[in-house]
mmCIF file of C-alpha atoms in Angstrom:
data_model
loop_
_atom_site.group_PDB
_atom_site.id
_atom_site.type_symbol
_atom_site.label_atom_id
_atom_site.label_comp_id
_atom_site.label_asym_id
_atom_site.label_seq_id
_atom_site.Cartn_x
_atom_site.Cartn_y
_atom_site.Cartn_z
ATOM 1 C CA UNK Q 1 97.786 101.563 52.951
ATOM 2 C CA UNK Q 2 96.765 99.142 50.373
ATOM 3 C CA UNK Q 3 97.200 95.144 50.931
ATOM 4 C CA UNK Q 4 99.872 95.483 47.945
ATOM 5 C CA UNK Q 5 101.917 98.249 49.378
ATOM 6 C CA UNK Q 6 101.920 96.516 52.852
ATOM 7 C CA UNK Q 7 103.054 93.758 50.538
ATOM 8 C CA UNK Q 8 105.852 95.279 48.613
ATOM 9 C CA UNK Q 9 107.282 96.879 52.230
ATOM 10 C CA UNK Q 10 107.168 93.642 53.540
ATOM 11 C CA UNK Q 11 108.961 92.077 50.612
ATOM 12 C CA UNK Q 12 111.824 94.734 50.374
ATOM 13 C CA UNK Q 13 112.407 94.666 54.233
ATOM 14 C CA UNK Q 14 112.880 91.181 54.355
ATOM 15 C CA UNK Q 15 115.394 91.387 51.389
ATOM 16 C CA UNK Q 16 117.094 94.192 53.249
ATOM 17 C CA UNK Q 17 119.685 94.504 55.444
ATOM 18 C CA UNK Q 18 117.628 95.994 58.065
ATOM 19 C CA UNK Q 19 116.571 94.071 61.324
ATOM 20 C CA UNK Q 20 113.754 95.814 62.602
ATOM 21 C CA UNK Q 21 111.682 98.598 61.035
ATOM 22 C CA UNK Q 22 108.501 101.328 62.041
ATOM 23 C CA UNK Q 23 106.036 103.069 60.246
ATOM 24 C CA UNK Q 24 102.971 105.648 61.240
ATOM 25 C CA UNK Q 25 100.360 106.768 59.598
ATOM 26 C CA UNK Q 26 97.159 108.140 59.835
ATOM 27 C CA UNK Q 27 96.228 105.130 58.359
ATOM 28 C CA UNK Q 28 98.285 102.424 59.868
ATOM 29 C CA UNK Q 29 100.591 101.765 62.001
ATOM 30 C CA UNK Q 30 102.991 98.877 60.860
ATOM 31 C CA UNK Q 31 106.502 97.096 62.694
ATOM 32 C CA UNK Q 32 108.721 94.389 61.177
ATOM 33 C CA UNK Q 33 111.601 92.838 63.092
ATOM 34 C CA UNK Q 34 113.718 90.252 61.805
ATOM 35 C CA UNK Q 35 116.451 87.864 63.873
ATOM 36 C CA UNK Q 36 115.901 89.385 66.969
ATOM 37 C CA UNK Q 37 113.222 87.023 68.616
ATOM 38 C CA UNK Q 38 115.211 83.709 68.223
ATOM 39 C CA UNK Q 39 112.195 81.577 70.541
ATOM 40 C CA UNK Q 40 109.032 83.236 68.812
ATOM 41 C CA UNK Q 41 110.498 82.469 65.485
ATOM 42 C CA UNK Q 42 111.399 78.614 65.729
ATOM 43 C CA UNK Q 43 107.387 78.033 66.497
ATOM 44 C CA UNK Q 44 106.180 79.809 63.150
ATOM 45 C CA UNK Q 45 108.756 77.918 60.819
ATOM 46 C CA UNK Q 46 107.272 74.644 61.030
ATOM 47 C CA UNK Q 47 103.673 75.986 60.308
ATOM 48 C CA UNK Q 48 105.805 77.510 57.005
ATOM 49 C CA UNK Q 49 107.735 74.533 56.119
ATOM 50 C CA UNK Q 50 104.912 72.737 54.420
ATOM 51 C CA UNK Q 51 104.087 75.684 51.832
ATOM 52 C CA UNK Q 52 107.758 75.997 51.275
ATOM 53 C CA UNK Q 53 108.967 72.699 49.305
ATOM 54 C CA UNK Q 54 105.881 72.791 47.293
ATOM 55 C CA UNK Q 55 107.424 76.391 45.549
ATOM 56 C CA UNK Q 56 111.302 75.004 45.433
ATOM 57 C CA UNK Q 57 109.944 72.041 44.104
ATOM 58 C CA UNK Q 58 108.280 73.555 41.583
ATOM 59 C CA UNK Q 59 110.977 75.619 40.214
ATOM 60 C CA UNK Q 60 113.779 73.098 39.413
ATOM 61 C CA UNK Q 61 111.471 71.409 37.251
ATOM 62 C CA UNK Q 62 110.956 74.782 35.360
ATOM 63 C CA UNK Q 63 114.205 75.714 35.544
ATOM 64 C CA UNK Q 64 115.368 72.145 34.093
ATOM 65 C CA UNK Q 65 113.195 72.773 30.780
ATOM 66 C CA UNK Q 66 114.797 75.660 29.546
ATOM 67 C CA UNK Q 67 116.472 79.375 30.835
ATOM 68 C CA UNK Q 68 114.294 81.630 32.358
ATOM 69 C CA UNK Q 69 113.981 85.868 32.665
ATOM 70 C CA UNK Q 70 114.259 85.937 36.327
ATOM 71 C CA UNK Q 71 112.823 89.339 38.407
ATOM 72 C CA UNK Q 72 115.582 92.185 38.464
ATOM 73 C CA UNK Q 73 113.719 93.469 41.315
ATOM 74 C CA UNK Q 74 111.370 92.962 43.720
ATOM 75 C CA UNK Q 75 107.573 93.862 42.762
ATOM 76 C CA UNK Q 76 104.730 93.326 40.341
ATOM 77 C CA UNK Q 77 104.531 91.661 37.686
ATOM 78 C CA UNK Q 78 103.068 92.576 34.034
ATOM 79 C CA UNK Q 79 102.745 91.019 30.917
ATOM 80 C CA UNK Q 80 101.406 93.575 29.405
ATOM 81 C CA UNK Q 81 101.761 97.900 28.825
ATOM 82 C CA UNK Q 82 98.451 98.132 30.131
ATOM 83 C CA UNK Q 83 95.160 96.166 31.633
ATOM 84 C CA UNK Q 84 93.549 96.916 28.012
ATOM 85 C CA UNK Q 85 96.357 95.995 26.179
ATOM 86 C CA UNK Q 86 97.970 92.789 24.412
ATOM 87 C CA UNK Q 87 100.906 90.964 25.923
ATOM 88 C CA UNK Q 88 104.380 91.599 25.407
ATOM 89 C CA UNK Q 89 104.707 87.963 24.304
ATOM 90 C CA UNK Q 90 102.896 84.905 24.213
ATOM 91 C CA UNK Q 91 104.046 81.451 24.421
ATOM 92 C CA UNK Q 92 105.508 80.643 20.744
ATOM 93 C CA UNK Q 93 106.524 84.329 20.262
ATOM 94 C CA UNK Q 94 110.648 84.637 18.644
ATOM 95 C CA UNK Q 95 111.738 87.724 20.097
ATOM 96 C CA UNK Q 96 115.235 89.481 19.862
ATOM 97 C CA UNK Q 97 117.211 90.329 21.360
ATOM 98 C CA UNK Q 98 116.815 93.710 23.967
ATOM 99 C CA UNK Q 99 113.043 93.583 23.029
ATOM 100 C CA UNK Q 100 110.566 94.181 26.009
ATOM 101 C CA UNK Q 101 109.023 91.211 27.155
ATOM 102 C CA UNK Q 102 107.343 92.029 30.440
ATOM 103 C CA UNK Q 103 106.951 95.664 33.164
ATOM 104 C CA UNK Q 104 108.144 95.237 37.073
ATOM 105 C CA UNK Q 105 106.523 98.043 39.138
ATOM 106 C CA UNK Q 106 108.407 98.439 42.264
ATOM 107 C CA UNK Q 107 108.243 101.450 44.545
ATOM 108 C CA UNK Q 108 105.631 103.301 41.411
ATOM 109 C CA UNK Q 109 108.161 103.164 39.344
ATOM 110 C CA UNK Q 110 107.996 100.631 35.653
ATOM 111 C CA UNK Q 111 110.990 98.942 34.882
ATOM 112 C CA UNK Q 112 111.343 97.098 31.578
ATOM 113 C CA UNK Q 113 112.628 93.622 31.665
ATOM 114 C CA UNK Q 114 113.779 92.874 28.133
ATOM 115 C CA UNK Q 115 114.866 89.567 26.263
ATOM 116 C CA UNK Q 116 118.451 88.490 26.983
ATOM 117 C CA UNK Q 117 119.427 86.840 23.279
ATOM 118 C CA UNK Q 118 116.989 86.134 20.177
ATOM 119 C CA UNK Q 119 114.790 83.307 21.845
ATOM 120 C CA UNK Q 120 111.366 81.422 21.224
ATOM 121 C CA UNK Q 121 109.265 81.794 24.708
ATOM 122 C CA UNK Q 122 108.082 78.893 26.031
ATOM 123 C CA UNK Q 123 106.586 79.234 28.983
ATOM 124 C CA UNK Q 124 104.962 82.710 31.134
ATOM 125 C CA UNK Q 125 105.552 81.204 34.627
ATOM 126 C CA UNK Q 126 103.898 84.333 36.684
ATOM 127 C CA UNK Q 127 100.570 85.931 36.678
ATOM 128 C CA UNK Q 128 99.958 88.844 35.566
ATOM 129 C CA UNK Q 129 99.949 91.376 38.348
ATOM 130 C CA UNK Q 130 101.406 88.589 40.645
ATOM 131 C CA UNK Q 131 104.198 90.211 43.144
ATOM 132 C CA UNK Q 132 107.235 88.674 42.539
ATOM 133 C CA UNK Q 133 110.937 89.002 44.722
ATOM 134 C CA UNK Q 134 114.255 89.499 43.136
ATOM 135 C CA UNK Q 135 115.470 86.162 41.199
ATOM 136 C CA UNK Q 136 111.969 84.511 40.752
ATOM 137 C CA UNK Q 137 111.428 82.886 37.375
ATOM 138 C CA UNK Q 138 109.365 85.181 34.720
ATOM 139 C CA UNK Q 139 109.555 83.896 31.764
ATOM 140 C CA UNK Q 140 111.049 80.245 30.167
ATOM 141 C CA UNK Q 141 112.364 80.717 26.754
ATOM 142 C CA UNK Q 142 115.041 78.689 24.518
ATOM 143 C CA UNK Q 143 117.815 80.655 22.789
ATOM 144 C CA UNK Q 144 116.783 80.477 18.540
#
């Protein structure tokens, strides 16, 4: 199992409904509980806290300059069809309406995310091939 699989599992557990889960492999053997441990977990939050406003922070500001593409799922990120390939869009770019902007890969599987009205992008706030969770900002752009 690749870091980015172990990744992606982790990432779709803890968006689950699940509270504890198990996998074996020949390769790996892997177990995520969540809620269950009340003690163990109140130690590890404050060590987290710091890294946390620094992300919330960041997004309102983004969020305040214009309307963003957010993640329809949770996965990887793409700006492009392929590594060898141009962009979607770049900054500046008018798209319409329904035209493909960015790829999510989540479970193997590419998912288009397309552009919600006729807008001017402003702003690609991911990296390409950055893993992403459901809701996170993509892509700032202003309706026009």
């Amino acid at each position: 199992m690749t870091n980015q699989e172990i990744l992606e599992l982790m990432a779709r557990f803890d968006a689950s409904s699940l509270t504890s889960f198990k996998l074996h492999s020949k390769d790996a053997d892997l177990e995520m509980g969540k809620g269950i441990p009340a003690a163990p977990a109140a130690p590890a939050a404050p060590a987290a806290v710091p890294a946390a406003p620094a992300a919330p922070a960041a997004a309102p500001a983004s969020a305040e300059e214009g309307k963003c593409i957010t993640a329809p799922v949770v996965g990887t990120f793409y700006i492009a069809p392929a590594p060898d390939q141009p962009p979607f869009v770049q900054v500046g770019d008018k798209v319409q309406k329904g035209q493909t902007v960015c790829l999510m890969e989540a479970m193997k599987m590419m998912s288009e995310v397309k552009a919600p009205c006729d807008c001017v992008i402003e702003a690609i706030l991911q990296e390409d091939g950055a893993l992403v969770s459901f809701g996170d900002s993509l892509i700032r752009y202003r309706e026009g």
